[in-house]
Coordinates of C-alpha atoms in Angstrom, one line a residue:
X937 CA -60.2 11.0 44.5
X938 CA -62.2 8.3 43.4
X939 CA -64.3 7.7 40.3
X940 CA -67.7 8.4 41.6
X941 CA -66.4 11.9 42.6
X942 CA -65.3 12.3 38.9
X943 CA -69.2 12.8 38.2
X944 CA -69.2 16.7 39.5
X945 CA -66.3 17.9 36.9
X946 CA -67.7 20.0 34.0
X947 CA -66.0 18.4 31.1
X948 CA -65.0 14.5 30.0
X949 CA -61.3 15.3 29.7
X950 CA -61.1 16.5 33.5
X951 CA -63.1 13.5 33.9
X952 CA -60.5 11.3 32.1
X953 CA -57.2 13.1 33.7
X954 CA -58.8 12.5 37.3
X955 CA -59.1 8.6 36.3
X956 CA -55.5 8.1 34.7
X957 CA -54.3 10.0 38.0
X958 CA -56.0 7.5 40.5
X959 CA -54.8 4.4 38.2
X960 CA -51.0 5.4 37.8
X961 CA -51.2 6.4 42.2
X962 CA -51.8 3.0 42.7
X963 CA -49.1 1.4 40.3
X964 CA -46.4 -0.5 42.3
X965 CA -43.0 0.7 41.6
X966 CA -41.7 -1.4 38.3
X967 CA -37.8 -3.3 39.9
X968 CA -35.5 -3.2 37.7
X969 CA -33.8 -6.7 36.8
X970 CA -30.3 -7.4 35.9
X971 CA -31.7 -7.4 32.1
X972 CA -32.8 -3.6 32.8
X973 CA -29.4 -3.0 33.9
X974 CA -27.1 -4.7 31.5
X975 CA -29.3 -2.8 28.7
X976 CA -28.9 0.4 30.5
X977 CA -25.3 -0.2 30.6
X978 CA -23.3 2.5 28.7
X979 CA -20.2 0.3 27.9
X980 CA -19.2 -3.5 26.5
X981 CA -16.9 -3.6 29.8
X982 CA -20.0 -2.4 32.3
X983 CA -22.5 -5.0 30.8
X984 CA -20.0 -7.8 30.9
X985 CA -19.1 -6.9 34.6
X986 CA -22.9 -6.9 35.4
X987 CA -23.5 -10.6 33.4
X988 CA -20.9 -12.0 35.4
X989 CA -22.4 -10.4 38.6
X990 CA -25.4 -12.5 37.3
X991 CA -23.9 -15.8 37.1
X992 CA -21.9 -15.2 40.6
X993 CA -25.3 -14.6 42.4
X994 CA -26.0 -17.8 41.1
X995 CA -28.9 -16.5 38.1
X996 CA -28.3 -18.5 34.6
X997 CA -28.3 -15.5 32.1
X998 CA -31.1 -15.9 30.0
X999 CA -31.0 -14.8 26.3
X1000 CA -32.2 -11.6 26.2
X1001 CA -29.3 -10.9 28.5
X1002 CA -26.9 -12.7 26.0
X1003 CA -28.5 -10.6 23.1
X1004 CA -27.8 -7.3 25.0
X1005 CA -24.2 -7.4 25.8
X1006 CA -23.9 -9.1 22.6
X1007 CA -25.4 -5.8 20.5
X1008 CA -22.5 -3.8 22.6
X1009 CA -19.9 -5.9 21.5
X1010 CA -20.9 -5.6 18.3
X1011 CA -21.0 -2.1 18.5
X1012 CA -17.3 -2.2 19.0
X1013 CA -16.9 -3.3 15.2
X1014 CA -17.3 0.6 14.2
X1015 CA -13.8 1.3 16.2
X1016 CA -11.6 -1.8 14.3
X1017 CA -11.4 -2.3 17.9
X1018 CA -10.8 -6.2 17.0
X1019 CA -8.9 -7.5 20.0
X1020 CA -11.2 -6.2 22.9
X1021 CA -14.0 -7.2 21.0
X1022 CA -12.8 -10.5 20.9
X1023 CA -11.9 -10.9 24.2
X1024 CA -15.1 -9.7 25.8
X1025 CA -17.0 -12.1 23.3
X1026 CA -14.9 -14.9 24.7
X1027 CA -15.6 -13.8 27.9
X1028 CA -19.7 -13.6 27.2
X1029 CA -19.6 -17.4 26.0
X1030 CA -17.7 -18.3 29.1
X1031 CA -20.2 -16.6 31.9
X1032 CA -23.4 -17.7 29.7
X1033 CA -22.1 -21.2 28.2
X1034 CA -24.3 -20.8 25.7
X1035 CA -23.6 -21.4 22.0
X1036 CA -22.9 -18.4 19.2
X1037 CA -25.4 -17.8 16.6
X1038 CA -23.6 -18.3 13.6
X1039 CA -24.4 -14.5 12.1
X1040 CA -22.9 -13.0 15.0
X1041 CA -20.0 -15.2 15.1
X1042 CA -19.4 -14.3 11.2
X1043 CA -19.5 -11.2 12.0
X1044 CA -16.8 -11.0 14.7
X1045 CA -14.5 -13.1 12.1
X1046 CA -15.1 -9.9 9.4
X1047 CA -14.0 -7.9 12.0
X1048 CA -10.7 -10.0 12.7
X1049 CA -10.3 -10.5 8.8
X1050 CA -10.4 -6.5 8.4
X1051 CA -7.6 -6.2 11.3
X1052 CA -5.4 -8.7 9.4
X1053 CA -5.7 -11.3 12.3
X1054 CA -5.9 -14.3 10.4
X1055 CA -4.2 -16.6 12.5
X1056 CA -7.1 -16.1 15.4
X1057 CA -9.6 -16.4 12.6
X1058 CA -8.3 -19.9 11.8
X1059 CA -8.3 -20.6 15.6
X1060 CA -11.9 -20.3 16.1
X1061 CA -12.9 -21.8 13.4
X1062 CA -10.7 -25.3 13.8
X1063 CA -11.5 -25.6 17.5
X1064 CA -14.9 -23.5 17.5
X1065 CA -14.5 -24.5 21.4
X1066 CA -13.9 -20.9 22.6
X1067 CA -13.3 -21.0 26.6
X1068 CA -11.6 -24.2 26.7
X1069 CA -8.7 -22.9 23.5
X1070 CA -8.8 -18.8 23.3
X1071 CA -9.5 -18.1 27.1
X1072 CA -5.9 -19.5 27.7
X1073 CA -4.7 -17.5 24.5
X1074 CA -5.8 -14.5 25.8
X1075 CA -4.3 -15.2 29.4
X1076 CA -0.8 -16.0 27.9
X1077 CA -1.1 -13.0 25.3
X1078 CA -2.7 -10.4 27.3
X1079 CA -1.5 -7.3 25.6
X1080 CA -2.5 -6.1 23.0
X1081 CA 0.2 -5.6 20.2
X1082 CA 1.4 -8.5 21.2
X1083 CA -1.6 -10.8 20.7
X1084 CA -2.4 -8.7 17.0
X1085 CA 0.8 -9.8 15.7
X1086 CA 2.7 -12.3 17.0
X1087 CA 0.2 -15.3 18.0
X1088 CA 1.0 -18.6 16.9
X1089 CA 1.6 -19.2 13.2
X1090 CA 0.1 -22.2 11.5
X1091 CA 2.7 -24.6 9.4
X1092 CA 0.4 -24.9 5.2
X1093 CA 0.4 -28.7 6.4
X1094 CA -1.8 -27.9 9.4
X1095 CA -4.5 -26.8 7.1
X1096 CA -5.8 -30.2 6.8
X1097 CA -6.2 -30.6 10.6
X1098 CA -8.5 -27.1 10.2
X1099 CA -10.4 -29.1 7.3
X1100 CA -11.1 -31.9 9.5
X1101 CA -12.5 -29.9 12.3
X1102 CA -14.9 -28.4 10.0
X1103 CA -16.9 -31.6 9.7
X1104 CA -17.5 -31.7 13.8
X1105 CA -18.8 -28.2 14.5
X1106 CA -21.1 -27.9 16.9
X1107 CA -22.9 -25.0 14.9
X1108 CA -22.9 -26.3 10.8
X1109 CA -21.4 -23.2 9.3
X1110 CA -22.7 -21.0 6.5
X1111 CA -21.8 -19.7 3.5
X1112 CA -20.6 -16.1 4.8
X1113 CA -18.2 -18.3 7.0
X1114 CA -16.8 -20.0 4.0
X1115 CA -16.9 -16.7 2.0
X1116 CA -14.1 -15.4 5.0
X1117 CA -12.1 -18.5 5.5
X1118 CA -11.6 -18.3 1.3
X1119 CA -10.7 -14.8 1.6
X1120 CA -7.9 -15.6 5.0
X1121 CA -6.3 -18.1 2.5
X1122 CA -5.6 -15.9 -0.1
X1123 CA -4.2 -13.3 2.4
X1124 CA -2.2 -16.1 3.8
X1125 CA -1.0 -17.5 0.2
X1126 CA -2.9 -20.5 0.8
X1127 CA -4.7 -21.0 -2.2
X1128 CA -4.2 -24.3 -3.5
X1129 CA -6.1 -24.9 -0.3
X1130 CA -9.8 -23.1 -2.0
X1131 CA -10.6 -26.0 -4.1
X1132 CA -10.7 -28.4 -1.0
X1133 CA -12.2 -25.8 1.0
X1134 CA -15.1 -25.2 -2.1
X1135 CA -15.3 -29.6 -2.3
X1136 CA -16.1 -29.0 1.3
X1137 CA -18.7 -26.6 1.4
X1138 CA -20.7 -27.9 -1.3
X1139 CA -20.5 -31.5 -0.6
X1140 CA -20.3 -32.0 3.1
X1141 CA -22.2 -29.6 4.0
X1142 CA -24.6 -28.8 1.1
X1143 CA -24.1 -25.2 0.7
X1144 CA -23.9 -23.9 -2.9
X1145 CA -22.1 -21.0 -3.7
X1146 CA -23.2 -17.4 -3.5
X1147 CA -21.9 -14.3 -5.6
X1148 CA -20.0 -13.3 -2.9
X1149 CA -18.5 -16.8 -3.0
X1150 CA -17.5 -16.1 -6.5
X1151 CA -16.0 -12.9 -5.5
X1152 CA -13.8 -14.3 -2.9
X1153 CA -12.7 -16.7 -5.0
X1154 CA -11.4 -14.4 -7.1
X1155 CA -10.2 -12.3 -4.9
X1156 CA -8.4 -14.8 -3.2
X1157 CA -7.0 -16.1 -6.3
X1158 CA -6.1 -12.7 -7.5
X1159 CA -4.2 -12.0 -4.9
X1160 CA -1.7 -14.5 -5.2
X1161 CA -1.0 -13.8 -8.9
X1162 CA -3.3 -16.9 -10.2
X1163 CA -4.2 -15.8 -13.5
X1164 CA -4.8 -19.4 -14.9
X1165 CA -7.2 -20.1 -11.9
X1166 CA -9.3 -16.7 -12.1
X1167 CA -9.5 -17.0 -16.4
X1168 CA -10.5 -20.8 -15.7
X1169 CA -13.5 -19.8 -12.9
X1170 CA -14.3 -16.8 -15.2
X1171 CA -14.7 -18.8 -18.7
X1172 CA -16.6 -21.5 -16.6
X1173 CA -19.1 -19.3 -14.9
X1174 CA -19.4 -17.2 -18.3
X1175 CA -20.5 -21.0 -20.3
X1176 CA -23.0 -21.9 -17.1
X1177 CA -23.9 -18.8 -16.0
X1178 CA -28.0 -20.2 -16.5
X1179 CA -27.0 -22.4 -13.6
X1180 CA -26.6 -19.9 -11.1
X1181 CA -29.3 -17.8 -9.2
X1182 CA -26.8 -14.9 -9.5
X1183 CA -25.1 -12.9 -12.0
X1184 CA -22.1 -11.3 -11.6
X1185 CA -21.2 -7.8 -10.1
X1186 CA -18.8 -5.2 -10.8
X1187 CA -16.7 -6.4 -7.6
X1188 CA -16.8 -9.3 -9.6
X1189 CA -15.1 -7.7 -12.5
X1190 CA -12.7 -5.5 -10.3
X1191 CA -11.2 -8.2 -8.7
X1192 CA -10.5 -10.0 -12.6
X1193 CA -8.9 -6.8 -13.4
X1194 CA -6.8 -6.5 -10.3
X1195 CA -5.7 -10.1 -10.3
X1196 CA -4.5 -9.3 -14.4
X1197 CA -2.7 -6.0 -12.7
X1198 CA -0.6 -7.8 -10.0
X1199 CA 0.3 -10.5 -12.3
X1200 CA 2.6 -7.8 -13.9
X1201 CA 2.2 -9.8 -17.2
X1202 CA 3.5 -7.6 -20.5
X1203 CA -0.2 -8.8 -22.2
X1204 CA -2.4 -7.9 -18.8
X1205 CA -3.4 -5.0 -20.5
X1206 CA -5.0 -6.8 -23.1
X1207 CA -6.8 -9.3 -21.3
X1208 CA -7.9 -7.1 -19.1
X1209 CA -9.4 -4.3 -21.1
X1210 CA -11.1 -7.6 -23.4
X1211 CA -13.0 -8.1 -19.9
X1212 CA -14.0 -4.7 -19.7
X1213 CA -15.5 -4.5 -22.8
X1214 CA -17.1 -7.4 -22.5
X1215 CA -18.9 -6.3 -19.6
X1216 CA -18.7 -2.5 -19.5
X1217 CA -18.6 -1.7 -22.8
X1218 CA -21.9 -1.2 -23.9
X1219 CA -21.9 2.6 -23.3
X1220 CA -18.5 2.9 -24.7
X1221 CA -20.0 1.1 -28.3
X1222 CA -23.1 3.2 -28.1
X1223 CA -21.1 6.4 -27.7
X1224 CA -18.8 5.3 -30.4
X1225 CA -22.1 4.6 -32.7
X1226 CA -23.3 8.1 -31.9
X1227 CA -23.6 11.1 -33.8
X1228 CA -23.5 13.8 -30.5
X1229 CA -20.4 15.9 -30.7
X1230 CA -20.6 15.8 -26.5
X1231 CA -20.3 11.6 -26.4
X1232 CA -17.7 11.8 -28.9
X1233 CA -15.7 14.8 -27.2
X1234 CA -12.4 12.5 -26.1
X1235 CA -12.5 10.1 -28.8
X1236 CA -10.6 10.2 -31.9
X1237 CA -11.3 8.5 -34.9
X1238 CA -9.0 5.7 -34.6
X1239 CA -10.5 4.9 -30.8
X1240 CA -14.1 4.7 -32.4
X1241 CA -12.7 2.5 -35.3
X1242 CA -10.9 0.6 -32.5
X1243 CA -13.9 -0.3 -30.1
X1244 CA -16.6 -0.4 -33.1
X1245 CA -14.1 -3.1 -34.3
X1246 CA -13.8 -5.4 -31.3
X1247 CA -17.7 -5.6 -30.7
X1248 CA -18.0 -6.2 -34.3
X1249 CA -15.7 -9.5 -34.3
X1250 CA -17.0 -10.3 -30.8
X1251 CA -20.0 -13.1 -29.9
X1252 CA -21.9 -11.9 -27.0
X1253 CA -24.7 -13.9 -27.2
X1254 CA -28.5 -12.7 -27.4
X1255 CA -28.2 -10.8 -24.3
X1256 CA -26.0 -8.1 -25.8
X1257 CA -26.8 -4.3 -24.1
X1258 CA -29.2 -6.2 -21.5
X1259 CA -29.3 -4.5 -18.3
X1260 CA -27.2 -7.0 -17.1
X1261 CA -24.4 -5.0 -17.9
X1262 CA -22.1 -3.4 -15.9
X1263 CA -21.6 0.3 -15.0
X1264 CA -17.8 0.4 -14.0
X1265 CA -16.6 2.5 -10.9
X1266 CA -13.3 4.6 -10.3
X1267 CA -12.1 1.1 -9.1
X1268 CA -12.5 -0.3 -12.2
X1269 CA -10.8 2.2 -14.2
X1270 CA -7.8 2.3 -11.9
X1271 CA -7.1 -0.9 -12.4
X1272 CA -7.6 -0.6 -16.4
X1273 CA -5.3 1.9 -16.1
X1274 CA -2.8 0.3 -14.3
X1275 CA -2.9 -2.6 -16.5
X1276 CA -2.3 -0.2 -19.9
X1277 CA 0.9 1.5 -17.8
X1278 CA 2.1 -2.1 -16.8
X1279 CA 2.5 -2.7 -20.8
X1280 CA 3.5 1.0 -21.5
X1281 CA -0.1 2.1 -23.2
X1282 CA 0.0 5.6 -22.2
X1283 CA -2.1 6.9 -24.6
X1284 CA -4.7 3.7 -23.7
X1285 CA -4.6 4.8 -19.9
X1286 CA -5.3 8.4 -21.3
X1287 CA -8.3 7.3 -23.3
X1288 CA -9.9 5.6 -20.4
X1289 CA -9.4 8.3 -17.8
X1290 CA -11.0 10.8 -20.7
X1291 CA -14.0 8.9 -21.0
X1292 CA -14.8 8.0 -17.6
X1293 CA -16.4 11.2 -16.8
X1294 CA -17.9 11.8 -20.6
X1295 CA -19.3 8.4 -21.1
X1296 CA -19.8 6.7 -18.1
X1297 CA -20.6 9.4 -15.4
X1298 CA -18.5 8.4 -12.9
X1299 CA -18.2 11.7 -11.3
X1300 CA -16.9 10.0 -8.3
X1301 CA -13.6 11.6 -6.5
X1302 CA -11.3 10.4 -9.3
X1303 CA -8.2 10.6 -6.9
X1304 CA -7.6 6.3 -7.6
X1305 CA -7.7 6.9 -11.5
X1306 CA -5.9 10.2 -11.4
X1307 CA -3.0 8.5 -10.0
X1308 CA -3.3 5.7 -12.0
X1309 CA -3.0 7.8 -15.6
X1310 CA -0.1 9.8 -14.1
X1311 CA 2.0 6.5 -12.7
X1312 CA 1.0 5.4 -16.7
X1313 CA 2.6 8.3 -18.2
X1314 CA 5.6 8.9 -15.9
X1315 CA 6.6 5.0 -17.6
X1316 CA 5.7 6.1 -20.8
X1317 CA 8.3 9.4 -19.7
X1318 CA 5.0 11.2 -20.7
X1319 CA 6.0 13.8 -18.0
X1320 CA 4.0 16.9 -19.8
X1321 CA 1.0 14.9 -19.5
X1322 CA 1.9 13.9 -16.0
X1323 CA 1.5 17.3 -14.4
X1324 CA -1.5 18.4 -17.0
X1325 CA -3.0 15.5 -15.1
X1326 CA -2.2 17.1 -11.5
X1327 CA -4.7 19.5 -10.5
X1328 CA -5.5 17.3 -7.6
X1329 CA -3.3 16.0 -5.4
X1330 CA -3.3 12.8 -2.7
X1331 CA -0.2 11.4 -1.9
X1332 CA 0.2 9.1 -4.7
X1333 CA -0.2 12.4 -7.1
X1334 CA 2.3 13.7 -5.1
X1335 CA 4.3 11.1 -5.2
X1336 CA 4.2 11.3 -9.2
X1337 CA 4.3 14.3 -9.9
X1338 CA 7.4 15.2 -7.7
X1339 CA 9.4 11.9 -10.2
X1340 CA 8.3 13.5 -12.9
X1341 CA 9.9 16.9 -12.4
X1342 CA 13.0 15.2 -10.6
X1343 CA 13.4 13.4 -13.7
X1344 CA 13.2 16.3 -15.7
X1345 CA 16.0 17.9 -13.5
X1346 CA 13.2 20.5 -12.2
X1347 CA 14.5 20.6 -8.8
X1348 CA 13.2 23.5 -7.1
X1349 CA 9.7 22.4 -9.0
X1350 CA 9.6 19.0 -7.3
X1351 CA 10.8 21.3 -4.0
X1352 CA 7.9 23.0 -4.2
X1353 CA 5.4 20.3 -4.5
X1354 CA 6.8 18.4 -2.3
X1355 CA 6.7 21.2 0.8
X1356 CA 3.1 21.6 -0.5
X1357 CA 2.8 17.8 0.7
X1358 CA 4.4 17.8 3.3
X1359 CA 2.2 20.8 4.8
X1360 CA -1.0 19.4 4.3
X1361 CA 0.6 16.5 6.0
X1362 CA 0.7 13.6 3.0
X1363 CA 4.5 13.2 3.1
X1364 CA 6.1 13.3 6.6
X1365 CA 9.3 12.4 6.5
X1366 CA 10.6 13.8 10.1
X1367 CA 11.5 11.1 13.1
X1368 CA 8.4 11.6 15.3
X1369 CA 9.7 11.2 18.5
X1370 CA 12.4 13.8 17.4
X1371 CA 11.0 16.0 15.1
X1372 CA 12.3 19.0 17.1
X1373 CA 15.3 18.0 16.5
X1374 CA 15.3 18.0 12.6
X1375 CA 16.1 14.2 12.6
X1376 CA 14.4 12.2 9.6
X1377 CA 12.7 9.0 8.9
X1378 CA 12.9 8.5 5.0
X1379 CA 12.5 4.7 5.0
X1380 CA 9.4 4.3 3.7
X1381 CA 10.0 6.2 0.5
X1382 CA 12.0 5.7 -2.6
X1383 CA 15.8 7.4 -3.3
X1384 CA 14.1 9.9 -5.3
X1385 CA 11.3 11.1 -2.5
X1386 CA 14.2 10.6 0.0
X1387 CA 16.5 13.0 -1.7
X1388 CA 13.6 15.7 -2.1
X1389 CA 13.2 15.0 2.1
X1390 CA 16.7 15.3 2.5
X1391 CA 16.8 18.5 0.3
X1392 CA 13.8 20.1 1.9
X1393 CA 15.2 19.7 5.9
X1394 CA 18.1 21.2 5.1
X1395 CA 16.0 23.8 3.4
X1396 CA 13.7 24.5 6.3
X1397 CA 17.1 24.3 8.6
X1398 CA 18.3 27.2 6.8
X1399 CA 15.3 29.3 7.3
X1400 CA 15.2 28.8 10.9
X1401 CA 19.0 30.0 11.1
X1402 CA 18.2 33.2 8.6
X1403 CA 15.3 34.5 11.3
X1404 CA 17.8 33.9 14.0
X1405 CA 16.0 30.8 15.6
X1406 CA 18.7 28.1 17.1
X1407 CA 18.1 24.3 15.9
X1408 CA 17.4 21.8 18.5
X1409 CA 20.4 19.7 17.3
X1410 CA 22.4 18.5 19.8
X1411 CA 24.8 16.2 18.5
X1412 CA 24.2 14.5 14.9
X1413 CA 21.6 15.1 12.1
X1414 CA 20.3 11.5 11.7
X1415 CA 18.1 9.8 8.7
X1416 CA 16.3 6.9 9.4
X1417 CA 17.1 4.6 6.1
X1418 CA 16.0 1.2 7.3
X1419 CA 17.7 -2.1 7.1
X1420 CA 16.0 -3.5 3.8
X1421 CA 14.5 -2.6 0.8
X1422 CA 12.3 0.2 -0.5
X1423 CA 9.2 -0.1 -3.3
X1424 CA 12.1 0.4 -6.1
X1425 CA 12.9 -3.4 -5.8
X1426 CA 15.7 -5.0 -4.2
X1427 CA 18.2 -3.3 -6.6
X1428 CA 17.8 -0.2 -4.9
X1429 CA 18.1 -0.6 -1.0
X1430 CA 17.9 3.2 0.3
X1431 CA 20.6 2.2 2.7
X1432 CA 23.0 1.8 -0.6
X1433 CA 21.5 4.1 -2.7
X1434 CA 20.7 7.2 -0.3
X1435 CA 24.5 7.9 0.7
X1436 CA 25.7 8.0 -2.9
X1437 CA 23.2 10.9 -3.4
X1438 CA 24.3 12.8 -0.5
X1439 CA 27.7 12.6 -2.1
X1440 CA 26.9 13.7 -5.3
X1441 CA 27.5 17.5 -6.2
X1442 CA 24.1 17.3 -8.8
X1443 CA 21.9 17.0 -5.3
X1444 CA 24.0 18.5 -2.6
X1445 CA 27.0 21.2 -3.1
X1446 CA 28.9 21.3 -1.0
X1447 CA 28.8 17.1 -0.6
X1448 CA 27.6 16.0 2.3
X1449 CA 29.4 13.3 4.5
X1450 CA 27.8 10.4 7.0
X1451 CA 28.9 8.0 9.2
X1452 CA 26.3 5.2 10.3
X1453 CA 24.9 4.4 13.3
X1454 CA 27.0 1.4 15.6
X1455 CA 25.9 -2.1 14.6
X1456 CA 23.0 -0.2 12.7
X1457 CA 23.1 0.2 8.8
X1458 CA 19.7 1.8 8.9
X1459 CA 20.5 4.8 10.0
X1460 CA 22.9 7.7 9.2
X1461 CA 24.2 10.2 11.1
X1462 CA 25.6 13.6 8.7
X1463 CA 28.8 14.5 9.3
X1464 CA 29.0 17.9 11.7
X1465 CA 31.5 19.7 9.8
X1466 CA 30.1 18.8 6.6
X1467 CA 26.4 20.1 7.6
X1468 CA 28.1 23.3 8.9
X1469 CA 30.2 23.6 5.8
X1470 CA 26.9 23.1 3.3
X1471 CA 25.1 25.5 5.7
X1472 CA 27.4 28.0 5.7
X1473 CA 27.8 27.9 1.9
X1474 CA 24.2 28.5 0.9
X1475 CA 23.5 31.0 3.5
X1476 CA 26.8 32.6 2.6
X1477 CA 28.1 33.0 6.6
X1478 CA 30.8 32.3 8.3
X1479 CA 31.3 28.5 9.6
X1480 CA 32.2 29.6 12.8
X1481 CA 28.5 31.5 13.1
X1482 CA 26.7 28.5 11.7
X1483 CA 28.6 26.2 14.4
X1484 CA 27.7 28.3 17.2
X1485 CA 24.2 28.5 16.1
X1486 CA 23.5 24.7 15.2
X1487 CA 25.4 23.0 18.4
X1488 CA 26.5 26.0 21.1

């Protein structure tokens, strides 16, 4: 049909279909080119098998190809999948030989600083020559455990050969690389290596420093228990503030309040809660100035007197109640919180977990500062309060509440919670390659959890025998106790500690004997005839049955 034919149709739309039919006839066939195909590519692995089909034929990949299979990679940063991601990378710079953009290369260091590999992050960044160093790496370290935990360790004298590299990138780097790198030396307990690393970045390479600079300095800082250094950086941004194009952000002030709670000091509390108030406050001394019965709900008179006192022999300057201030998150609280049960302010940690909601709306799931208030009074030996504070539960409520009952010799109580945790799976405590077989793995818990586990297996193992269903035991009952020490301290190593509760009448009657494992301290095996004997005693049978039952 062609378009003078067009002239007999009755309308202009048949007129116009007729004409877009003839033009599209007579379009050639569009081929689709390796770019086509690379984007069409489903997975990382399919694109990077088609680029290097591409430079095999003898084609240079161009950049939109490089900018394809890089956005697939990149997509891999949602799994945490950080070594394949960094190995196809590698392998996209080797086909293409073209340089990284700096963003993208940031943000595959984020990634490796999220999976804790640290080591490769200070790799790339001293020899920023990927194919010719981390090519080999990955050849030599090829699977994958291996090369997320056991690649080569860098001596702290070392760091100065990193520092040196920095000044001969090929690609200047930019303050989110810096931002990382401080970060990776706090996690490494490197940071009387920030300050050089900061001299760096704002004199050789002219970058000044960014909020989230600020932040990761702190961060960094507060990580490694450097009080001095964080109250120094704080009291200097807080007198040349005007200099910066930034002001700080409640990250800012978490990560104060979290280095003041893993200092463990006996005064945290108070430093801490003075940098609250300082920045957070301002609803707290509004409520506290306030006539509403609803604001002043979980106050008392003394707590008004209290904060209405501290702002009133306080200088805040003329910004006072600007909008620069702060509205705290559940973050924030926890850590105030810890910081009062650190000192043994219960009735502090109780004030601030009362007003969060009232005062501050932070309607947030509250599971970070419930735990916090009932770790606060469990010190205090607050244990009423404890399990008021309990109506819900994750596993560090748990975890509380069952010390506080065990410490109130509430046995059965702390049973009960505790099975409650352990079905909606919050404290396993079986082997789990041997569950079936009623063997334990208590190691990662402290003697009181562990004697709870213990307490509940046997009580599940006498269940199964009263409905007539035979154990899967077939030669020892064994508890996994591990080798060093639990979060109690290194007074209390579970390997110790556990087998003198097994032998103690108050926990177990009839006493339970153990043996441990050859060459092998961290584990236990429970004597037959004593598991029989215990067994038979609470179920009220005779040994004989119980032996058949458990091992026949």
């Amino acid at each position: 049909m062609t378009v003078k034919e067009t002239k007999g149709f009755q309308t202009s739309r048949e007129r116009m279909t007729a004409m877009e039919e003839e033009r599209t006839s007579k379009k050639p066939e569009k081929q689709v080119t390796r770019s086509e195909t690379i984007k069409r590519a489903m997975e990382p692995e399919q694109a990077i098998a088609q680029l290097r089909q591409c430079a095999t034929d003898g084609n240079a990949p161009d950049v939109f190809m490089y900018n394809e299979v890089l956005k697939k990679i990149m997509n891999i940063h949602k799994k945490k999948m950080s070594y394949m991601c960094l190995k196809l990378f590698l392998e996209m710079i080797e086909i293409t030989k073209l340089q990284p953009n700096i963003v993208v290369f940031c943000s595959l260091l984020d990634v490796l600083y999220h999976d804790k590999r640290y080591h490769d992050i200070l790799t790339l960044c001293k020899h920023w020559c990927f194919a010719d160093i981390c090519i080999e790496f990955l050849e030599t370290k090829s699977n994958q455990k291996t090369a997320c935990s056991h690649y080569h360790r860098y001596e702290n004298t070392e760091i100065e050969t990193m520092l040196g590299s920095l000044n001969n990138m090929a690609i200047t780097p930019n303050q989110m690389l810096y931002n990382i790198l401080i970060k990776t030396f706090g996690k490494l307990k490197w940071w009387n290596q920030i300050a050089p690393l900061l001299e760096l970045m704002t004199g050789h390479h002219k970058l000044g420093p960014t909020l989230s600079t600020l932040n990761s300095v702190i961060t960094a800082y507060a990580l490694n228990q450097r009080i001095i250094e964080i109250e120094q950086l704080y009291m200097g941004w807080l007198q040349r503030s005007h200099e910066f194009p930034f002001d700080m952000d409640i990250i800012t002030i978490n990560s104060i309040l979290k280095g003041y709670k893993l200092s463990s000091s006996p005064t945290c509390f108070y430093d801490a809660e003075k940098v609250f108030l300082r920045h957070c406050g301002h609803k707290l001394f509004a409520a506290c100035s306030s006539q509403s019965p609803d604001q002043m709900l979980s106050l008392t008179q003394a707590q008004q007197t209290y904060i209405q006192n501290y702002f009133q022999n306080q200088t805040f300057g003329d910004d006072f109640l600007s909008p620069r201030y702060l509205v705290p998150n559940p973050f924030t609280f926890s850590f105030l919180i810890s910081c009062a049960a650190q000192c043994g302010f219960a009735d502090r940690a109780l004030f601030y977990f009362n007003v969060r909601e009232l005062i501050y709306n932070v309607a947030d799931i509250d599971l970070i500062c419930r735990s916090a208030v009932m770790n606060a009074c469990l010190m205090a030996r607050d244990c009423a309060t404890v399990l008021d504070c309990s109506e819900t539960y994750n596993k560090p409520c748990y975890v509380i509440a069952i010390r506080a009952l065990f410490v109130q010799d509430r046995i059965d109580d702390a049973l009960s919670v505790f099975d409650a945790g352990f079905e909606m799976g919050l404290l396993p405590y079986l082997e789990r390659e041997r569950s079936d077989l009623f063997c334990m793995d208590v190691h990662h818990y402290d003697l009181i959890i562990s004697i709870i586990a213990v307490m509940h297996n046997l009580r599940q193992l006498c269940d199964a025998l009263k409905l007539d269903i035979k154990p899967n035991i077939k030669n020892n009952l064994s508890i996994i106790v591990g080798k060093g020490v639990n979060r109690e301290g290194n007074r209390h190593p579970l390997h110790v500690e556990l087998p003198k509760a097994l032998k103690n009448k108050k926990f177990f009657d009839p006493p339970l004997q153990y043996r441990y494992e050859e060459n092998n301290i961290g584990k236990l095996f429970i004597d037959n005839h004593s598991l029989v004997e215990y067994i038979s005693y609470h179920l009220n049978e005779d040994k004989q049955k119980i032996h058949q039952k458990l091992f026949e």
